[in-house]
Amino acid sequence: MRGTDSQGTSSMRSNEAKQDLLTIDDVTDELPGLIDWAIRIKHDDEALYDFKPLDGLAIGSIYEKPSTRTRVSFEVGVTRLGGQALTLLSGDIQLGKSESIADTASVLSRYLDGITYRCFGHADVEELAKHATVPVINALSDLHHPCQAAADLMTIVEHAERVNGHIAWVGDGNNVLHDLVIGAVSMGHDIKYATPSGFEPDERIISQARSIAEGTGATITGTNDPDEAVSGAGVIYTDVFVSMGEEHAGEKFGAFEGFQVNESLVSNADPDYLFMHCLPAHRGEEVTNAVIDSPNSVVFDQAENRMWAQMSILTYLCNEAAWHAYRELR
Ligand code: CP
Ligand code: NVA
């Protein structure tokens, strides 16, 4: 086990500033490279056998909300990279009971080389990152889901030959949309989102995305009309109408009438459109079985790609030298 430096840091980045991933904007410059790396290792059986950049490193993952994809993909991804994965469920640790986020961050930084955190308020993951001396990865907050966006954009790259048109979002202006907009425009994709009135995405995040889009020439269009968003789309993305932790869920549902992604809505999209959903899906609510089970659907590719994209991100944040070495040598 490596010793700690004067900051109590045990990460391989101990002699340099650690980098966190709290929103996808933290890595937009590196995003094409992170995705390229992820696609390469996904198909590199030899590397999966002998490339262990997290050997001797421990990654802890705190969950304050349920998870299937994030939890399993982080645990398996860390193990494949030679590291030790610890899952810390909120009911089992002192955080939120007798210990502050700041103290938890300081303590965990003495044991771990990276921390992933699924929380309610986005300020909580910012607080953890502020006090941790090892990289912190946001594993979903109320405002952001950067690992999802990385996997989604990786999936779009993999299916690029089929994508003839903009990315359309239909549904709630939520955490998944926020990072999708930022990541998509950073890679030059046009995006049109349709949300019910009153459920638009956070205006500060859209402003941030517009600044990024100015540099790439991508366009961002917001509307309350799903047909307008979907017409001519190369990708159609939706998510649940009510996210984890939201209150007044019952009141919210009525606003989403007409926002279900069904065969009628998708009929004006490009015939080869990709249907995307971060999952879990509430079939019969935001999407019909006919759409999510159609040949256009790539939802399980997205789920798988969570693991490969996160393996790239973890290696980049926790052992950057190994990330570059793999990129250059393979
Ligand atoms: N998409 C996603 O984050 O799924 P989980 O909630 O199962 O982790
Ligand atoms: N918007 C959803 C995404 C789940 C992966 C939520 O936050 O519950």
Coordinates of C-alpha atoms and ligand atoms in Angstrom, one line a residue:
M1 CA 0.0 0.0 0.0
R2 CA 1.3 3.5 -0.9
G3 CA 2.0 6.0 1.9
T4 CA 0.2 9.3 2.2
D5 CA 1.7 12.7 1.4
S6 CA 1.5 15.8 3.6
Q7 CA -2.1 16.3 2.3
G8 CA -3.1 12.8 3.4
T9 CA -3.5 11.9 -0.2
S10 CA -3.0 8.3 -1.2
S11 CA -3.9 8.7 -4.9
M12 CA -1.3 8.3 -7.7
R13 CA -2.1 11.9 -8.5
S14 CA -0.7 12.8 -5.0
N15 CA 1.9 15.2 -6.4
E16 CA -0.4 17.2 -8.5
A17 CA -3.9 18.7 -8.3
K18 CA -6.6 16.1 -8.3
Q19 CA -9.3 16.3 -10.9
D20 CA -13.0 15.6 -10.1
L21 CA -15.9 14.8 -12.4
L22 CA -18.9 16.6 -11.0
T23 CA -20.5 17.6 -14.3
I24 CA -19.6 16.5 -17.8
D25 CA -18.2 20.1 -18.4
D26 CA -15.3 19.1 -16.2
V27 CA -14.0 16.9 -19.0
T28 CA -15.5 18.3 -22.2
D29 CA -12.0 19.0 -23.6
E30 CA -11.0 15.4 -23.1
L31 CA -14.4 13.8 -23.9
P32 CA -13.6 12.6 -27.4
G33 CA -10.4 11.0 -26.1
L34 CA -12.1 9.4 -23.1
I35 CA -14.7 7.9 -25.4
D36 CA -12.1 6.7 -27.9
W37 CA -10.1 5.1 -25.1
A38 CA -13.3 3.4 -23.8
I39 CA -14.2 2.0 -27.3
R40 CA -10.7 0.8 -27.7
I41 CA -10.5 -1.1 -24.4
K42 CA -14.0 -2.5 -25.0
H43 CA -12.7 -4.5 -27.9
D44 CA -9.1 -5.2 -26.6
D45 CA -9.2 -8.7 -25.1
E46 CA -5.5 -8.6 -24.5
A47 CA -5.7 -5.4 -22.4
L48 CA -8.6 -6.7 -20.4
Y49 CA -6.3 -9.6 -19.4
D50 CA -3.1 -7.8 -18.6
F51 CA -3.8 -4.0 -18.2
K52 CA -4.4 -3.2 -14.6
P53 CA -3.9 0.5 -14.1
L54 CA -5.9 0.5 -10.8
D55 CA -3.7 -2.2 -9.3
G56 CA -3.3 -1.4 -5.6
L57 CA -5.9 1.4 -5.7
A58 CA -9.3 1.3 -3.9
I59 CA -12.4 3.1 -5.2
G60 CA -15.3 3.7 -2.8
S61 CA -18.8 4.4 -4.0
I62 CA -21.4 6.0 -1.8
Y63 CA -25.1 5.6 -2.6
E64 CA -27.9 7.7 -1.1
K65 CA -30.3 6.5 -3.8
P66 CA -30.9 3.0 -5.4
S67 CA -28.8 2.0 -8.4
T68 CA -28.5 -1.0 -10.7
R69 CA -26.3 0.1 -13.6
T70 CA -24.1 2.6 -11.8
R71 CA -23.3 0.3 -8.9
V72 CA -22.6 -2.8 -10.9
S73 CA -20.7 -1.1 -13.7
F74 CA -18.4 0.7 -11.2
E75 CA -17.8 -2.5 -9.2
V76 CA -17.0 -4.6 -12.2
G77 CA -15.1 -1.8 -14.0
V78 CA -12.8 -1.2 -11.0
T79 CA -12.2 -4.9 -10.6
R80 CA -11.4 -5.4 -14.3
L81 CA -8.8 -2.6 -14.0
G82 CA -7.2 -4.4 -11.1
G83 CA -8.5 -2.2 -8.3
Q84 CA -10.6 -2.8 -5.2
A85 CA -14.2 -1.6 -5.3
L86 CA -16.1 -0.8 -2.1
T87 CA -19.8 0.0 -2.2
L88 CA -20.9 2.2 0.7
L89 CA -24.6 2.3 1.1
S90 CA -25.9 5.3 3.0
G91 CA -27.7 3.2 5.5
D92 CA -24.5 1.5 6.5
I93 CA -22.1 4.5 7.0
Q94 CA -22.0 7.5 9.3
L95 CA -22.6 10.1 6.6
G96 CA -25.9 11.8 7.1
K97 CA -26.2 10.5 10.6
S98 CA -23.4 11.5 13.0
E99 CA -20.8 12.7 10.5
S100 CA -20.6 15.6 8.1
I101 CA -19.8 15.4 4.4
A102 CA -16.5 17.3 5.1
D103 CA -15.3 14.8 7.7
T104 CA -16.4 11.8 5.6
A105 CA -14.4 13.2 2.7
S106 CA -11.3 13.7 4.8
V107 CA -11.5 10.2 6.4
L108 CA -12.2 8.4 3.1
S109 CA -9.3 10.2 1.4
R110 CA -7.0 8.5 3.9
Y111 CA -8.1 5.0 2.7
L112 CA -9.3 5.4 -0.9
D113 CA -7.8 6.6 -4.2
G114 CA -11.1 7.7 -5.6
I115 CA -14.7 8.2 -4.5
T116 CA -17.9 8.0 -6.4
Y117 CA -21.0 9.6 -4.9
R118 CA -24.7 9.3 -5.8
C119 CA -26.5 12.0 -3.8
F120 CA -29.7 14.1 -3.7
G121 CA -28.6 17.8 -3.8
H122 CA -25.7 18.6 -6.2
A123 CA -24.1 20.8 -3.5
D124 CA -23.4 17.6 -1.5
V125 CA -21.1 16.1 -4.2
E126 CA -19.4 19.6 -4.5
E127 CA -18.9 19.6 -0.7
L128 CA -17.4 16.1 -0.8
A129 CA -15.1 17.0 -3.7
K130 CA -14.0 20.2 -1.9
H131 CA -12.9 18.3 1.2
A132 CA -11.6 15.1 -0.5
T133 CA -8.0 14.9 -1.5
V134 CA -8.7 12.1 -4.0
P135 CA -10.7 12.4 -7.2
V136 CA -14.5 12.5 -6.7
I137 CA -16.9 11.3 -9.4
N138 CA -20.6 12.3 -9.4
A139 CA -22.6 9.1 -9.8
L140 CA -25.8 11.1 -10.2
S141 CA -27.1 14.2 -8.3
D142 CA -30.4 16.1 -8.8
L143 CA -28.7 18.3 -11.4
H144 CA -26.1 16.2 -13.2
H145 CA -25.3 12.6 -14.3
P146 CA -22.0 13.0 -16.1
C147 CA -21.1 9.2 -16.3
Q148 CA -24.4 8.7 -18.1
A149 CA -23.6 11.4 -20.6
A150 CA -20.2 9.9 -21.3
A151 CA -21.7 6.5 -22.0
D152 CA -24.5 8.0 -24.1
L153 CA -22.1 9.9 -26.3
M154 CA -19.9 6.8 -26.6
T155 CA -23.0 5.0 -27.8
I156 CA -23.7 7.7 -30.4
V157 CA -20.1 7.5 -31.6
E158 CA -20.4 3.7 -32.0
H159 CA -23.5 4.1 -34.1
A160 CA -22.4 7.2 -35.9
E161 CA -23.0 5.8 -39.4
R162 CA -26.7 5.5 -38.5
V163 CA -27.1 9.0 -37.0
N164 CA -28.6 11.3 -39.6
G165 CA -29.9 14.3 -37.7
H166 CA -30.0 16.1 -34.4
I167 CA -30.4 14.7 -30.9
A168 CA -34.0 15.1 -29.7
W169 CA -34.9 15.0 -26.0
V170 CA -38.6 14.5 -25.1
G171 CA -39.6 14.7 -21.4
D172 CA -38.5 16.2 -18.2
G173 CA -35.7 18.9 -18.1
N174 CA -33.7 16.9 -15.7
N175 CA -30.2 15.8 -14.6
V176 CA -29.7 13.4 -17.5
L177 CA -30.7 16.1 -20.0
H178 CA -28.3 18.7 -18.4
D179 CA -25.2 16.6 -19.0
L180 CA -26.4 15.3 -22.4
V181 CA -26.8 18.9 -23.7
I182 CA -23.4 20.0 -22.5
G183 CA -21.6 16.9 -23.7
A184 CA -23.5 16.7 -27.0
V185 CA -22.8 20.3 -28.1
S186 CA -19.2 20.0 -27.0
M187 CA -18.9 17.2 -29.5
G188 CA -20.7 19.3 -32.2
H189 CA -24.1 17.7 -32.1
D190 CA -27.2 19.8 -32.5
I191 CA -29.8 19.2 -29.8
K192 CA -33.6 20.0 -29.6
Y193 CA -35.3 19.4 -26.3
A194 CA -39.0 19.3 -25.7
T195 CA -40.3 19.6 -22.2
P196 CA -43.7 20.6 -20.8
S197 CA -44.0 24.2 -19.8
G198 CA -42.6 24.6 -16.3
F199 CA -40.3 21.6 -16.6
E200 CA -37.6 23.1 -18.7
P201 CA -33.9 22.4 -17.9
D202 CA -32.0 24.7 -15.6
E203 CA -31.4 28.0 -17.4
R204 CA -27.9 28.4 -16.0
I205 CA -26.9 25.0 -17.4
I206 CA -28.4 25.8 -20.8
S207 CA -26.5 29.1 -20.8
Q208 CA -23.3 27.2 -20.0
A209 CA -24.1 24.8 -22.9
R210 CA -24.7 27.7 -25.2
S211 CA -21.3 29.1 -24.5
I212 CA -19.7 25.8 -25.3
A213 CA -21.9 25.5 -28.5
E214 CA -20.6 28.8 -29.7
G215 CA -17.1 27.2 -30.0
T216 CA -18.3 24.1 -31.9
G217 CA -21.1 25.6 -34.0
A218 CA -23.7 23.3 -32.5
T219 CA -27.2 24.5 -32.0
I220 CA -29.5 24.2 -28.9
T221 CA -33.3 24.6 -29.4
G222 CA -35.8 24.4 -26.5
T223 CA -39.5 23.9 -27.2
N224 CA -42.7 22.6 -25.5
D225 CA -43.7 20.7 -28.6
P226 CA -42.4 17.1 -28.8
D227 CA -43.2 16.8 -32.6
E228 CA -41.0 19.8 -33.3
A229 CA -38.1 18.3 -31.4
V230 CA -38.5 14.8 -33.0
S231 CA -39.0 15.9 -36.6
G232 CA -35.9 14.8 -38.6
A233 CA -34.1 13.6 -35.5
G234 CA -31.2 11.1 -35.7
V235 CA -31.5 10.3 -32.0
I236 CA -34.5 10.4 -29.7
Y237 CA -33.8 10.3 -25.9
T238 CA -36.3 10.2 -23.0
D239 CA -36.1 9.5 -19.3
V240 CA -38.6 9.0 -16.5
F241 CA -41.0 11.8 -15.9
V242 CA -40.4 11.7 -12.1
S243 CA -36.8 11.4 -10.9
M244 CA -35.6 9.7 -7.7
G245 CA -36.1 12.0 -4.7
E246 CA -38.7 14.2 -6.3
E247 CA -41.7 15.3 -4.3
H248 CA -45.2 16.0 -5.5
A249 CA -44.7 13.3 -8.1
G250 CA -48.5 12.9 -8.5
E251 CA -49.0 16.5 -9.5
K252 CA -46.2 16.3 -12.0
F253 CA -47.6 13.5 -14.1
G254 CA -50.5 15.4 -15.7
A255 CA -48.1 17.9 -17.3
F256 CA -46.5 15.1 -19.4
E257 CA -49.5 14.2 -21.5
G258 CA -48.4 14.1 -25.1
F259 CA -44.7 13.5 -24.1
Q260 CA -44.7 9.7 -24.4
V261 CA -42.3 8.4 -27.0
N262 CA -44.5 6.1 -29.0
E263 CA -44.8 5.0 -32.7
S264 CA -46.8 8.0 -33.6
L265 CA -44.3 10.5 -32.2
V266 CA -41.3 8.8 -33.8
S267 CA -42.8 8.6 -37.3
N268 CA -41.4 11.9 -38.3
A269 CA -37.8 11.1 -37.1
D270 CA -35.1 9.8 -39.5
P271 CA -36.0 6.1 -40.2
D272 CA -32.7 5.0 -38.8
Y273 CA -33.0 7.1 -35.6
L274 CA -31.5 5.7 -32.4
F275 CA -33.8 5.4 -29.4
M276 CA -32.0 6.1 -26.2
H277 CA -33.0 6.0 -22.5
C278 CA -30.7 6.0 -19.5
L279 CA -32.9 3.3 -17.8
P280 CA -34.6 2.3 -15.6
A281 CA -37.6 2.8 -18.0
H282 CA -41.1 3.1 -16.9
R283 CA -42.6 1.3 -19.8
G284 CA -46.0 2.6 -20.8
E285 CA -45.3 6.0 -19.3
E286 CA -42.5 7.9 -21.1
V287 CA -42.0 5.2 -23.7
T288 CA -44.0 2.3 -25.2
N289 CA -42.7 -1.3 -25.5
A290 CA -43.0 -0.9 -29.3
V291 CA -40.3 1.8 -29.3
I292 CA -38.0 0.6 -26.6
D293 CA -38.0 -3.0 -28.0
S294 CA -37.7 -1.8 -31.6
P295 CA -34.5 -2.3 -33.7
N296 CA -33.9 1.4 -33.3
S297 CA -33.4 1.0 -29.6
V298 CA -29.8 1.1 -28.2
V299 CA -30.7 1.3 -24.6
F300 CA -28.8 -1.8 -23.6
D301 CA -25.7 -0.6 -25.5
Q302 CA -25.9 2.5 -23.3
A303 CA -26.2 0.4 -20.2
E304 CA -23.1 -1.7 -21.1
N305 CA -21.1 1.4 -22.1
R306 CA -21.5 2.8 -18.6
M307 CA -18.8 0.4 -17.6
W308 CA -16.4 1.1 -20.5
A309 CA -16.8 4.8 -20.2
Q310 CA -16.3 4.8 -16.5
M311 CA -13.2 2.6 -16.8
S312 CA -11.7 5.3 -19.1
I313 CA -12.8 8.0 -16.6
L314 CA -11.4 6.2 -13.6
T315 CA -8.1 5.5 -15.2
Y316 CA -7.8 9.1 -16.4
L317 CA -8.6 10.5 -13.0
C318 CA -6.7 8.0 -10.8
N319 CA -3.7 7.0 -12.9
E320 CA -3.4 9.5 -15.8
A321 CA 0.0 8.2 -16.8
A322 CA -1.4 4.8 -17.5
W323 CA -4.3 6.3 -19.4
H324 CA -2.0 8.1 -21.7
A325 CA 0.4 5.1 -22.0
Y326 CA -2.5 2.9 -23.1
R327 CA -3.8 5.6 -25.6
E328 CA -0.3 5.9 -27.2
L329 CA 0.8 2.3 -27.2
R330 CA -2.2 0.4 -28.3
Ligands
CP1 N1 -28.9 5.0 -15.5 C1 -28.6 4.8 -14.3 O1 -27.9 5.6 -13.6 O2 -29.1 3.7 -13.7 P1 -29.0 3.2 -12.2 O3 -30.0 4.2 -11.4 O4 -29.5 1.8 -12.2 O5 -27.6 3.3 -11.7
NVA2 N1 -33.5 11.2 -14.0 C1 -33.4 9.9 -13.3 C2 -32.2 9.2 -13.8 C3 -32.1 7.8 -13.3 C4 -30.8 7.1 -13.8 C5 -33.3 10.1 -11.8 O1 -32.6 11.0 -11.4 O2 -34.0 9.4 -11.1

